PDB file of C-alpha atoms in Angstrom:
ATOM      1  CA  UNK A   1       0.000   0.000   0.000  1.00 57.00           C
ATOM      2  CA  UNK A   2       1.572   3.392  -0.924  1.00 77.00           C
ATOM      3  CA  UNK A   3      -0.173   6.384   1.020  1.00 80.00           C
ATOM      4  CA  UNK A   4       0.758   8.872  -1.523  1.00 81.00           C
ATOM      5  CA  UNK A   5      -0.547   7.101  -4.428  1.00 84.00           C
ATOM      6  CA  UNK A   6      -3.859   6.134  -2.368  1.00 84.00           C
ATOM      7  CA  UNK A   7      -3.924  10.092  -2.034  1.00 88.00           C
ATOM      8  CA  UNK A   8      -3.314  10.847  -5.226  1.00 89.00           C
ATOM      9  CA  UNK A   9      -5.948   8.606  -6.852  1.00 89.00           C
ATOM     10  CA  UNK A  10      -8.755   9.723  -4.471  1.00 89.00           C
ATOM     11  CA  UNK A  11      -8.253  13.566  -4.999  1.00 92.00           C
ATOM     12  CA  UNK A  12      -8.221  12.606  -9.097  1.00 92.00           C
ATOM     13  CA  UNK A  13     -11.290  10.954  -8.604  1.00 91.00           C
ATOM     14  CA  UNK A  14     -12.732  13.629  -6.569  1.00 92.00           C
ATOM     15  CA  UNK A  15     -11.983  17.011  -7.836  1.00 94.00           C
ATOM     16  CA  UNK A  16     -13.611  16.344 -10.973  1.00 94.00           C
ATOM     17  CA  UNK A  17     -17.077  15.537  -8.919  1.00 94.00           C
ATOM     18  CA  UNK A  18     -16.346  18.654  -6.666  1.00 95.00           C
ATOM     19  CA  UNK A  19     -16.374  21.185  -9.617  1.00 97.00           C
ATOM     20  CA  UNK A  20     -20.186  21.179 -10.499  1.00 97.00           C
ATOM     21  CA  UNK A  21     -20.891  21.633  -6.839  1.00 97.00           C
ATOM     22  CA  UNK A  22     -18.766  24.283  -6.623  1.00 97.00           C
ATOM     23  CA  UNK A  23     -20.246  26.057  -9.286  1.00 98.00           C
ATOM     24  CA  UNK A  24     -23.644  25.495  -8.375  1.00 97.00           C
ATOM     25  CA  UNK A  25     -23.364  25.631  -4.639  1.00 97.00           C
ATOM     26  CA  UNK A  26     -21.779  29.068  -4.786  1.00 97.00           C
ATOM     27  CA  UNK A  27     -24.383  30.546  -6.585  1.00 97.00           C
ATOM     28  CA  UNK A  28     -26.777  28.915  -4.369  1.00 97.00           C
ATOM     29  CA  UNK A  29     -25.123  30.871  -1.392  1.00 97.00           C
ATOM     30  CA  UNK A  30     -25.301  34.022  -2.886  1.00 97.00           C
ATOM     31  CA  UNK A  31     -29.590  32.907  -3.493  1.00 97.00           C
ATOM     32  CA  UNK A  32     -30.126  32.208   0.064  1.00 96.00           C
ATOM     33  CA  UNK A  33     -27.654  35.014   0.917  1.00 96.00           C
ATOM     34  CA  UNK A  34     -30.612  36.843  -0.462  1.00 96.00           C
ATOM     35  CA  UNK A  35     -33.444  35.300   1.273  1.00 95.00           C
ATOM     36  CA  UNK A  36     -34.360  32.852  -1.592  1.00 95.00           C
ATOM     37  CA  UNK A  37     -34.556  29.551  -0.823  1.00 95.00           C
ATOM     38  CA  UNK A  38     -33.807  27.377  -4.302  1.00 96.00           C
ATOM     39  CA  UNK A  39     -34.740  24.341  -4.994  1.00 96.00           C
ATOM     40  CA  UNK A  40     -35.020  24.778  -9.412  1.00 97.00           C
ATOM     41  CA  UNK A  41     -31.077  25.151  -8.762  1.00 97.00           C
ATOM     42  CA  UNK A  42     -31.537  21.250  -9.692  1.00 97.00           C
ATOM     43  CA  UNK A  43     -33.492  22.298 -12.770  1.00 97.00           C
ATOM     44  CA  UNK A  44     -31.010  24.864 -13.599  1.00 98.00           C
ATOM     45  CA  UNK A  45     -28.354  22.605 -13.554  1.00 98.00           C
ATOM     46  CA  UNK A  46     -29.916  19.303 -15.501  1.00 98.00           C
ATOM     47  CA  UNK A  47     -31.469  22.252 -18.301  1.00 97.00           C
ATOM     48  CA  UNK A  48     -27.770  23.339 -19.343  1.00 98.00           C
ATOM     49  CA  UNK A  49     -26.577  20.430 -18.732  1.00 97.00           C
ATOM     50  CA  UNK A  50     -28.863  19.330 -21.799  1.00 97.00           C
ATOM     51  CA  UNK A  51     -28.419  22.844 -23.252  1.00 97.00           C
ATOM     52  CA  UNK A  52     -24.196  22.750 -23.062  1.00 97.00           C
ATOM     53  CA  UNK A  53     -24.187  19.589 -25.071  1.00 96.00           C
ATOM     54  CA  UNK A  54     -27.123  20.485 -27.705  1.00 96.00           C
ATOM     55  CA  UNK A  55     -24.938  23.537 -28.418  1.00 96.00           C
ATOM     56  CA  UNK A  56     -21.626  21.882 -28.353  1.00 96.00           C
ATOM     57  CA  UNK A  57     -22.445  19.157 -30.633  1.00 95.00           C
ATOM     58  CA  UNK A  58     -24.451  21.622 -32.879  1.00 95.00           C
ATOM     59  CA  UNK A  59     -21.956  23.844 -33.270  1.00 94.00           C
ATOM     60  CA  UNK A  60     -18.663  21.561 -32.711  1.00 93.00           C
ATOM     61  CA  UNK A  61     -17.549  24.126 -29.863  1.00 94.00           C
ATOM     62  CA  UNK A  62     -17.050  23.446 -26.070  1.00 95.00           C
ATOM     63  CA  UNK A  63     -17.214  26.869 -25.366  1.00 96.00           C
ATOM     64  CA  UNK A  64     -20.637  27.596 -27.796  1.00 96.00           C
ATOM     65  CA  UNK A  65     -21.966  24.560 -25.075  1.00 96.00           C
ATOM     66  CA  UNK A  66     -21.117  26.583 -22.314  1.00 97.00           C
ATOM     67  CA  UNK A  67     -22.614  29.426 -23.244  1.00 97.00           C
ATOM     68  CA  UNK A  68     -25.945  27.683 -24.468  1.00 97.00           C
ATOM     69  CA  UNK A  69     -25.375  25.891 -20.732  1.00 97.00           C
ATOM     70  CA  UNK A  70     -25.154  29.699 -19.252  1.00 98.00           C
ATOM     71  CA  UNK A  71     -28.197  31.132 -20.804  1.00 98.00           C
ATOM     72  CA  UNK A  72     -30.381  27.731 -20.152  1.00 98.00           C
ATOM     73  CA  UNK A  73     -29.709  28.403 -15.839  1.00 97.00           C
ATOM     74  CA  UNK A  74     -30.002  31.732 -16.478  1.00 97.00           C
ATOM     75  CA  UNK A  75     -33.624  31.172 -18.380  1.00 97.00           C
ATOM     76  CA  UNK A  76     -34.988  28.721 -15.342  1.00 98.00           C
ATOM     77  CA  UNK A  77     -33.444  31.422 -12.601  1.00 98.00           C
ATOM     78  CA  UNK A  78     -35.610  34.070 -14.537  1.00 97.00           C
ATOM     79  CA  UNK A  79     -38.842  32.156 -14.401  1.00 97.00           C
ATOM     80  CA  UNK A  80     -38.213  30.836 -10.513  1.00 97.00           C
ATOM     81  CA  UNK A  81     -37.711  34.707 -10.037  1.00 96.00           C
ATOM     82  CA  UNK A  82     -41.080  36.045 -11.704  1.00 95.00           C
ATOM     83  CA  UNK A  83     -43.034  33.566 -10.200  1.00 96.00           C
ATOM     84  CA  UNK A  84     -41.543  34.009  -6.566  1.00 94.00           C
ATOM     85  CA  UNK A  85     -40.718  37.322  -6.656  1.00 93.00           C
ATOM     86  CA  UNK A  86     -43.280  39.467  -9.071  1.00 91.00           C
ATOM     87  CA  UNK A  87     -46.582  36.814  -8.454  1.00 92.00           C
ATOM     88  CA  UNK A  88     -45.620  36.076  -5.283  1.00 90.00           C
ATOM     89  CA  UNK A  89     -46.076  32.510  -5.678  1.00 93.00           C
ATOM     90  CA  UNK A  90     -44.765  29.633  -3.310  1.00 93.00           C
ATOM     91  CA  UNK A  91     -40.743  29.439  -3.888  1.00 94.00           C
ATOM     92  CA  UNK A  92     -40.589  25.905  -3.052  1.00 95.00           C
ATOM     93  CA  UNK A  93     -43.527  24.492  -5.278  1.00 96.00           C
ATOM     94  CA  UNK A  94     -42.100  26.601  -8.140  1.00 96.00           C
ATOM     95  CA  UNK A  95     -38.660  25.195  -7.195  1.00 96.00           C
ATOM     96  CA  UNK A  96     -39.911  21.803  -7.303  1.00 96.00           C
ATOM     97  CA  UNK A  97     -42.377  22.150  -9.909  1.00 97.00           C
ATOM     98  CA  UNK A  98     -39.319  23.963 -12.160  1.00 97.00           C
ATOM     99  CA  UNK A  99     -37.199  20.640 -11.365  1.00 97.00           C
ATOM    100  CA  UNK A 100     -40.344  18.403 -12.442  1.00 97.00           C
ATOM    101  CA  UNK A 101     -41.038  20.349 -15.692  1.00 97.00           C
ATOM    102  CA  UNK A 102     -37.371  20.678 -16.829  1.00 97.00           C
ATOM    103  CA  UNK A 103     -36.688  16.595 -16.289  1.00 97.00           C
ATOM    104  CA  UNK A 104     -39.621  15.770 -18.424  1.00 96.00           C
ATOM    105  CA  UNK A 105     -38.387  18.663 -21.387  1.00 97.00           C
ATOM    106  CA  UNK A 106     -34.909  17.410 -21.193  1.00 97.00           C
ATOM    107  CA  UNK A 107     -36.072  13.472 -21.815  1.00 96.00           C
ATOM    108  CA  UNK A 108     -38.563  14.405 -24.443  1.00 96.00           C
ATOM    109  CA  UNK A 109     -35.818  16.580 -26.452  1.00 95.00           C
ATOM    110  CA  UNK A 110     -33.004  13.368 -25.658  1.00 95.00           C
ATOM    111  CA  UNK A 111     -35.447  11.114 -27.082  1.00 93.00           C
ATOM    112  CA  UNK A 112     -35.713  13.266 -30.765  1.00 93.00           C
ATOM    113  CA  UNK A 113     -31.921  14.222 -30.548  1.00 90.00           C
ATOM    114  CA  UNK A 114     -28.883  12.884 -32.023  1.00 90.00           C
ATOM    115  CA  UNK A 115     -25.966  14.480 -29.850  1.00 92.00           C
ATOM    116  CA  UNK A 116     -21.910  14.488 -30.685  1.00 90.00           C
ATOM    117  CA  UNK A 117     -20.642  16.670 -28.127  1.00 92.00           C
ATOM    118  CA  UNK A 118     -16.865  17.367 -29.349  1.00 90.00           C
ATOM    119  CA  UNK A 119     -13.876  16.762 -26.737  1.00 81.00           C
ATOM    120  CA  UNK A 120     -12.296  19.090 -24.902  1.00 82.00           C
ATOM    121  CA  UNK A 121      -8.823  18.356 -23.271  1.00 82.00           C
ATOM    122  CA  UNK A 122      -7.290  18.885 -20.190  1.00 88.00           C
ATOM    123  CA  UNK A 123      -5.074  22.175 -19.726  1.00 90.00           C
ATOM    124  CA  UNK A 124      -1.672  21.083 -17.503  1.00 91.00           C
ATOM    125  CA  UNK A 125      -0.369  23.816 -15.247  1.00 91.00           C
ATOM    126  CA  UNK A 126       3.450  24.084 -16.062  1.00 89.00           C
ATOM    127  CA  UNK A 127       5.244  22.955 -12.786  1.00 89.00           C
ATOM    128  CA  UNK A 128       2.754  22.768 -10.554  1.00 88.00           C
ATOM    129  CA  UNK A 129       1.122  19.800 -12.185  1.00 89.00           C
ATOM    130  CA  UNK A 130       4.273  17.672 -11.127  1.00 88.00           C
ATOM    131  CA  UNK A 131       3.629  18.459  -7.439  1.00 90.00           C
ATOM    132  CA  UNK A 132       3.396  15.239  -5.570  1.00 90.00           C
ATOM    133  CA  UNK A 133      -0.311  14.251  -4.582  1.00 88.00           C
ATOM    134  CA  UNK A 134      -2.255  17.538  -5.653  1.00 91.00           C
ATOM    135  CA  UNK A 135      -0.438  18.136  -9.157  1.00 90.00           C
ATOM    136  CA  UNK A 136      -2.204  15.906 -11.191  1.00 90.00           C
ATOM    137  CA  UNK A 137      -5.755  16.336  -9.348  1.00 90.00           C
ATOM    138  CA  UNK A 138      -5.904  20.324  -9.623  1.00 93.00           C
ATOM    139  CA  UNK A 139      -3.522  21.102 -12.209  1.00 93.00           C
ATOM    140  CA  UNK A 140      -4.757  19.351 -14.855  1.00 93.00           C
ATOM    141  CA  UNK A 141      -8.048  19.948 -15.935  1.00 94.00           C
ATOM    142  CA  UNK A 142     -10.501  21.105 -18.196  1.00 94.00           C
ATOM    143  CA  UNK A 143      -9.488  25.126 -18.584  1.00 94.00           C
ATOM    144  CA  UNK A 144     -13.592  25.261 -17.641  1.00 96.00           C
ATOM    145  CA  UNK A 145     -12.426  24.162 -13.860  1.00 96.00           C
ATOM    146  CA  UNK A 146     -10.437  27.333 -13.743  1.00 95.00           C
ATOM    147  CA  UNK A 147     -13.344  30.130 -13.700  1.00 96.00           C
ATOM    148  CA  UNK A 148     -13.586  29.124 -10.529  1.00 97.00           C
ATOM    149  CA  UNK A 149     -10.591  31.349  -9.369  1.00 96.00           C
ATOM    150  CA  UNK A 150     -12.430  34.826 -10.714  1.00 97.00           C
ATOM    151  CA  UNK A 151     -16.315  33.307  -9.636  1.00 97.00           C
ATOM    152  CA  UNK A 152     -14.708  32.965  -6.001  1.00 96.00           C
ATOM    153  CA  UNK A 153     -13.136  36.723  -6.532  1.00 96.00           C
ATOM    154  CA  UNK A 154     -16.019  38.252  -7.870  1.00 96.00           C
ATOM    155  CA  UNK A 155     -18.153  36.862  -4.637  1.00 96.00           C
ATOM    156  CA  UNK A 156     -15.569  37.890  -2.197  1.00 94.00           C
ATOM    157  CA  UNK A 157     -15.521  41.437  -3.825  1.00 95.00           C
ATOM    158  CA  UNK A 158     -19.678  41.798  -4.370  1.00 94.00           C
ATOM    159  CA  UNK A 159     -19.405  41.069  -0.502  1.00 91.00           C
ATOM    160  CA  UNK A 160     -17.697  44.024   0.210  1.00 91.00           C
ATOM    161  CA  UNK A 161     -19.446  46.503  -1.689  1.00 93.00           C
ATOM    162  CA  UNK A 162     -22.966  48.654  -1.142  1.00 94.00           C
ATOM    163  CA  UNK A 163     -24.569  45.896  -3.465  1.00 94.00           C
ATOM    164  CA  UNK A 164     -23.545  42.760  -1.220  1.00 94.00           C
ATOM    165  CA  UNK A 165     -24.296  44.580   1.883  1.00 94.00           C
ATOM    166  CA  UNK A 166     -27.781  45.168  -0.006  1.00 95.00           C
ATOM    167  CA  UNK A 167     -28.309  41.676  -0.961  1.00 95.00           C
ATOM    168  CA  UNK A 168     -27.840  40.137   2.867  1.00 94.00           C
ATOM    169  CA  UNK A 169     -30.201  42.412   3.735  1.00 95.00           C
ATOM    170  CA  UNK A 170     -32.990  41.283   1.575  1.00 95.00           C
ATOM    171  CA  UNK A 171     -31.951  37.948   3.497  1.00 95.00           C
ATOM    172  CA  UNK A 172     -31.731  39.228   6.864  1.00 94.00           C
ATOM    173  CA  UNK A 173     -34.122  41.942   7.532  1.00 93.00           C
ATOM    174  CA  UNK A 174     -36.305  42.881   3.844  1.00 94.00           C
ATOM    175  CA  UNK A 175     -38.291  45.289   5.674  1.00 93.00           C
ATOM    176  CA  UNK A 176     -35.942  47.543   7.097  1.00 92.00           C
ATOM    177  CA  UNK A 177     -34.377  47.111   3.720  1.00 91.00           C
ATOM    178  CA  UNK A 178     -37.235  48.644   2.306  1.00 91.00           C
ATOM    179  CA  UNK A 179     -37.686  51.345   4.495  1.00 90.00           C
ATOM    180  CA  UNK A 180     -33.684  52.397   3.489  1.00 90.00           C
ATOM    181  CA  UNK A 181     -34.711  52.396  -0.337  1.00 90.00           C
ATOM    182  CA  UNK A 182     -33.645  48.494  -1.490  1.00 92.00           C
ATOM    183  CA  UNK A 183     -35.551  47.172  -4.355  1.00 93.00           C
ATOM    184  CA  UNK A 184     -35.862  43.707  -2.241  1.00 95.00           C
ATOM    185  CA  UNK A 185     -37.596  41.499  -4.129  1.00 95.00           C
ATOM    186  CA  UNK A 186     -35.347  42.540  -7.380  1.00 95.00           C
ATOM    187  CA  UNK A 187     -32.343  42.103  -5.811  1.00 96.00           C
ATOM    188  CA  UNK A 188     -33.533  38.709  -5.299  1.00 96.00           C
ATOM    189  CA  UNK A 189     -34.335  38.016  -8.835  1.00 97.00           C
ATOM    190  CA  UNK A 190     -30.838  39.246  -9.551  1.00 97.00           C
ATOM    191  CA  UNK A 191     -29.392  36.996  -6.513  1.00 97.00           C
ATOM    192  CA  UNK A 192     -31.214  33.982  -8.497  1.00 97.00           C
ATOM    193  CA  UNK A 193     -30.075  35.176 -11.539  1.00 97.00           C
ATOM    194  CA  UNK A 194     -26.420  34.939 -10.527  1.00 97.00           C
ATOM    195  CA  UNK A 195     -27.256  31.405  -9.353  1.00 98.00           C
ATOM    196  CA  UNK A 196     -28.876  30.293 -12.660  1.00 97.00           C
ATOM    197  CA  UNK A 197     -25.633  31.338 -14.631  1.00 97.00           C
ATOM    198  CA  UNK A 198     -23.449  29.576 -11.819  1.00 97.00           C
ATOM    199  CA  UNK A 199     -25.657  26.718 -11.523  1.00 97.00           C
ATOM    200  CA  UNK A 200     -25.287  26.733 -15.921  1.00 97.00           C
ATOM    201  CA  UNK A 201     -21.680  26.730 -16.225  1.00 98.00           C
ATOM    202  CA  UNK A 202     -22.076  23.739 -13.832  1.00 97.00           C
ATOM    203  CA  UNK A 203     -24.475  21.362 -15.741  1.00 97.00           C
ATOM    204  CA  UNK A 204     -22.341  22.468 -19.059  1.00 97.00           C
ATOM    205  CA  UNK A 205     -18.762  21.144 -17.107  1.00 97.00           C
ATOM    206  CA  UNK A 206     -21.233  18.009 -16.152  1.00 96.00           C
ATOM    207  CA  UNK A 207     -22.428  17.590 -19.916  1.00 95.00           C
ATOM    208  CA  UNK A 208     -19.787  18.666 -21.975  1.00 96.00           C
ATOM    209  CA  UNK A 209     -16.385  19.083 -20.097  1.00 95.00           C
ATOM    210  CA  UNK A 210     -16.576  16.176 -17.625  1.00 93.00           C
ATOM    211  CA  UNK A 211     -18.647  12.824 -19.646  1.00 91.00           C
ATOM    212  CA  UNK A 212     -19.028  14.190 -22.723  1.00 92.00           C
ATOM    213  CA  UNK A 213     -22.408  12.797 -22.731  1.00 93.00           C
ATOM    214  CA  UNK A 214     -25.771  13.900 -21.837  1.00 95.00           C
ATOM    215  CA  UNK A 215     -28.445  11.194 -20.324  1.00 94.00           C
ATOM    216  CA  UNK A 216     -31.510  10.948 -18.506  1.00 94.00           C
ATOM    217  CA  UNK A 217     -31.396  12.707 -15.300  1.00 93.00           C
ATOM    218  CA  UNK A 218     -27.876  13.050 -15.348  1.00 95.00           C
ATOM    219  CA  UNK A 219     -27.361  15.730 -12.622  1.00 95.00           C
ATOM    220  CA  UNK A 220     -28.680  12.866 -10.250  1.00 90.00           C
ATOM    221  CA  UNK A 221     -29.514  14.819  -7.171  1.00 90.00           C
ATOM    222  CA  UNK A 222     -26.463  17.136  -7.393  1.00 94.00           C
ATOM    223  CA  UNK A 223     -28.814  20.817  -6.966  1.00 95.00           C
ATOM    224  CA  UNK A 224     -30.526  19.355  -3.492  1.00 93.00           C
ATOM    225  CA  UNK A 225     -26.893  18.273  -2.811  1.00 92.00           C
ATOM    226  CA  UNK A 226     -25.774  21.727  -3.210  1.00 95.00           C
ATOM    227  CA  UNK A 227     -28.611  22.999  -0.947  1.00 94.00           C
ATOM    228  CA  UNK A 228     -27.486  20.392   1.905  1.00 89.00           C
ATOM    229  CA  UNK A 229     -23.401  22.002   1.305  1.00 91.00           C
ATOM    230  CA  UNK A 230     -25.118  25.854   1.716  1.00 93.00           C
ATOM    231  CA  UNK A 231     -26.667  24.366   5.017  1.00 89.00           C
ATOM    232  CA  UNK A 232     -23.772  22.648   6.101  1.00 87.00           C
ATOM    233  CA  UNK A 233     -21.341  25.419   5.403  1.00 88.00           C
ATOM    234  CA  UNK A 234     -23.340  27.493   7.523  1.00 88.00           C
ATOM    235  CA  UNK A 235     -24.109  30.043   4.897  1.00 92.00           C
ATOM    236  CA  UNK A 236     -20.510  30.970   5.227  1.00 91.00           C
ATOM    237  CA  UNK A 237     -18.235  31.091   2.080  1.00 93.00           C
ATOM    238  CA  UNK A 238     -15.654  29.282   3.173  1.00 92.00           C
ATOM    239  CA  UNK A 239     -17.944  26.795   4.828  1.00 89.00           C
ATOM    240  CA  UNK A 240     -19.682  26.435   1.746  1.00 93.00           C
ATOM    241  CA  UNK A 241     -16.497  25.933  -0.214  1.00 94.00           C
ATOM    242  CA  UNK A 242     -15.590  23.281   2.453  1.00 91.00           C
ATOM    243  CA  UNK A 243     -19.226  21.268   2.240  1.00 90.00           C
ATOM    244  CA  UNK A 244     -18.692  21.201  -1.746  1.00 93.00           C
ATOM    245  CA  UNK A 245     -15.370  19.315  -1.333  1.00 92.00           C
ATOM    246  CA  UNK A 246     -16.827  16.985   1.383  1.00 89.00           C
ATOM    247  CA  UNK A 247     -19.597  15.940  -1.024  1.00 89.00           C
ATOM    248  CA  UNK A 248     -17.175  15.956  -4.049  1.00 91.00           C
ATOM    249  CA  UNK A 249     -15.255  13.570  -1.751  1.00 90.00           C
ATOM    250  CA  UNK A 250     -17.779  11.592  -0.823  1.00 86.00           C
ATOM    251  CA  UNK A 251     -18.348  10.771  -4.352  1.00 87.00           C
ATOM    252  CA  UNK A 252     -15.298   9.902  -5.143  1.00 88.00           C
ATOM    253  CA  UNK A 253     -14.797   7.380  -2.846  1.00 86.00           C
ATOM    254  CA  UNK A 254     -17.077   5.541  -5.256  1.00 84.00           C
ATOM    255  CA  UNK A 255     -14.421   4.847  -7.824  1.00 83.00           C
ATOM    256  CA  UNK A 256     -11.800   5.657  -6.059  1.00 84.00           C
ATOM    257  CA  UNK A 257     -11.404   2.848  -2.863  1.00 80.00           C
ATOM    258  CA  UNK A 258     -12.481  -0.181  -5.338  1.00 80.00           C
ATOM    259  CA  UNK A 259      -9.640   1.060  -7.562  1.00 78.00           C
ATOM    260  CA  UNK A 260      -7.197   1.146  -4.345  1.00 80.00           C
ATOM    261  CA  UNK A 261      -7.817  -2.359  -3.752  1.00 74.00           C
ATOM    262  CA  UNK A 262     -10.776  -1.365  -0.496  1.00 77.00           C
ATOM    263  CA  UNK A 263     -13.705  -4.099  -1.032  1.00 70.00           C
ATOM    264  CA  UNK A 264     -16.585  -1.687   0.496  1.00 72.00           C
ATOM    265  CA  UNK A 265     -20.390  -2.076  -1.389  1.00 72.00           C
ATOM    266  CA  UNK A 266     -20.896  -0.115  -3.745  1.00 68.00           C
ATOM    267  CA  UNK A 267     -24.437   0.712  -3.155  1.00 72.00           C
ATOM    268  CA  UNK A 268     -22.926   1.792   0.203  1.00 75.00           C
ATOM    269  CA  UNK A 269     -20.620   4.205  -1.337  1.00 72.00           C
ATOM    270  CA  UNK A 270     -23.294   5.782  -4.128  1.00 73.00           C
ATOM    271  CA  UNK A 271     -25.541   6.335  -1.109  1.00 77.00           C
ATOM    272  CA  UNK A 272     -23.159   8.123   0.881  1.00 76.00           C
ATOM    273  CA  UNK A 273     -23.194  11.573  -0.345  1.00 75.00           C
ATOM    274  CA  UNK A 274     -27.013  11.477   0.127  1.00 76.00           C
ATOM    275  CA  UNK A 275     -26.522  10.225   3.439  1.00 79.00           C
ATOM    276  CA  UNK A 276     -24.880  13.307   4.187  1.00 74.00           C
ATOM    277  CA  UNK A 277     -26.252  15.749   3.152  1.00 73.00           C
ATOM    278  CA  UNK A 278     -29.487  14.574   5.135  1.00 75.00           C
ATOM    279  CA  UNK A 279     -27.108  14.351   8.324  1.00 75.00           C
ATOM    280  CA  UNK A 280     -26.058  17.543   7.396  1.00 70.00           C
ATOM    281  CA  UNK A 281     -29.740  18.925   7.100  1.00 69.00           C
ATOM    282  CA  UNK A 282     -31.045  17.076  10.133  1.00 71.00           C
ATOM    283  CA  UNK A 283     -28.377  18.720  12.508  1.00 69.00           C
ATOM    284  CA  UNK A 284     -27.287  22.308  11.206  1.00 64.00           C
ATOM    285  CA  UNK A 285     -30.748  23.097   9.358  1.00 59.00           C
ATOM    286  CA  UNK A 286     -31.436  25.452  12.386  1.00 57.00           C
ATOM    287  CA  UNK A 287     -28.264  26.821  12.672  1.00 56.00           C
ATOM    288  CA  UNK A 288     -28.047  30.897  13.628  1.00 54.00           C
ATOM    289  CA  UNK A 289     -26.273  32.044  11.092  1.00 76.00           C
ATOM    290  CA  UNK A 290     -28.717  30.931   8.420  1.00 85.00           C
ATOM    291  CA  UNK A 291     -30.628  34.758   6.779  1.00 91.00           C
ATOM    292  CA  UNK A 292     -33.323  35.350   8.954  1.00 91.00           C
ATOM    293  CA  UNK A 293     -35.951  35.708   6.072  1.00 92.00           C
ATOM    294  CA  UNK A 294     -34.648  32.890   3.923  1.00 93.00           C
ATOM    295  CA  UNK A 295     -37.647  31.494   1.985  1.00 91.00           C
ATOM    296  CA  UNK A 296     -39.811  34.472   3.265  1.00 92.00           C
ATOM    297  CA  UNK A 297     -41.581  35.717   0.133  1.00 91.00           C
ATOM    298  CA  UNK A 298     -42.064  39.949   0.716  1.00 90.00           C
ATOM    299  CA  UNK A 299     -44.618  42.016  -0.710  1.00 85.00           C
ATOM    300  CA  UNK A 300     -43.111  45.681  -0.169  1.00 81.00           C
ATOM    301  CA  UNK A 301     -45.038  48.400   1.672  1.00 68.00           C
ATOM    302  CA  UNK A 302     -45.286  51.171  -1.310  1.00 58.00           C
TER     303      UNK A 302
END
């Protein structure tokens, strides 16, 4: 048994499954940073997913996919947000509803749709993808992995200006919000837009970066997984960053320990991220730090 090679295969295994989460569950913390509680971020994510590889094979371009992937989240956030935010409807039934309706349009347009989603290789770092047990795992990847460096900027920065400070309070406190001049409910729509266009680049790295396929349901629970990291990273950045990796390790562990030579069951292993993420929403679903108005809908005063 060699430690560093055991390492080196699991983090290979895992980053790859970490990097939709990522993608996904940061834009779902900047949502519920906002007071929106999302459950079409599944929808989002299976509709590019579909989209991404549709345009990629159409048009014989990766990045034409993840555009199409893009403007597909972006297309579900901006229906979740006029229904929620303008009609005032339920969030969650239009969350769930959203994830019902886009499942069905996805299998109906796979079923009359010949796909050939073109390749996309793997950009290697220069030295740092010969580092010993990392190199390899996060230095060479799809060049798709590496938004994630100015999405994770663009966050922290947004957090530290008059429009982040505005957008945790229409999570916090909507009302005094309000009474200071903030557009609430469309600085929610523009939280969930920001999560649709996340949650798209995601489902495109799923569809067109990572399999190079696109099948039935293929996001598999992934968006309510992303919900359980947002929970279980406290609504915290970092935490959330954290949660994403646990879950992306999790997974993982499903190709990775039978390669390694560990004889676990593998229905064991494919249930374990969903195992925790419901641990994860059984014991830090109440937590403090959660926004005080998440899933509140808000019908402003004037």
């Amino acid at each position: 048994m060699n430690l560093t090679t055991d390492l080196e295969t699991i983090l290979t295994a895992s980053v790859p499954l970490m990097v939709p989460l990522l993608f996904a569950g940061l834009g779902e913390y900047v949502a519920q940073r906002a007071g929106t509680f999302n459950l079409s971020v599944e929808g989002m994510m299976l509709g590019s997913a579909f989209a991404a590889a549709y345009g990629a094979s159409a048009s014989g371009s990766p990045v034409v996919g993840l555009l199409c992937g893009m403007l597909a989240g972006l297309a579900v956030a901006f229906v979740h947000g006029n229904l929620s935010h303008r009609l005032q409807l339920n969030t969650y039934v239009v969350g769930l509803s959203l994830n019902v309706l886009v499942l069905g349009v996805t299998n109906y347009l796979l079923s009359t749709t010949m796909l050939d989603i073109p390749g996309s290789s793997a950009w290697r770092i220069p030295l740092l993808s010969d580092l010993p047990i990392i190199g390899k795992a996060f230095f060479v990847q799809p060049w798709v992995v590496y938004l994630l460096l100015p999405l994770l900027f663009v966050i922290w920065w947004v957090r530290r200006r008059r429009v982040g400070l505005e957008l945790r309070a229409a999570g916090d406190d909507p009302v005094a919000g309000d009474l200071t001049g903030i557009d609430v409910n469309a600085r929610r729509r523009q939280a969930l837009l920001f999560c649709g266009l996340c949650s798209g680049v995601g489902g495109a790295y799923l569809s067109v970066f990572q399999s190079g396929s696109f099948t039935s349901g293929m996001t598999a629970g992934r968006g309510y997984i992303v919900i359980a990291a947002v929970i279980f990273g406290g609504w915290m950045l970092r935490g959330v960053i954290g949660a994403c990796a646990v879950f992306g390790i999790a997974q993982g562990l499903q190709l990775a320990l039978p390669a390694i030579g560990y004889g676990v069951s593998p229905q064991l292993l494919a249930a374990t991220p969903y195992l925790l993420a419901l641990v994860s929403l059984a014991l830090l679903g109440a937590r403090s730090k959660r926004p005080l108005a998440l899933g509140q809908p808000f019908a402003p005063a004037r």
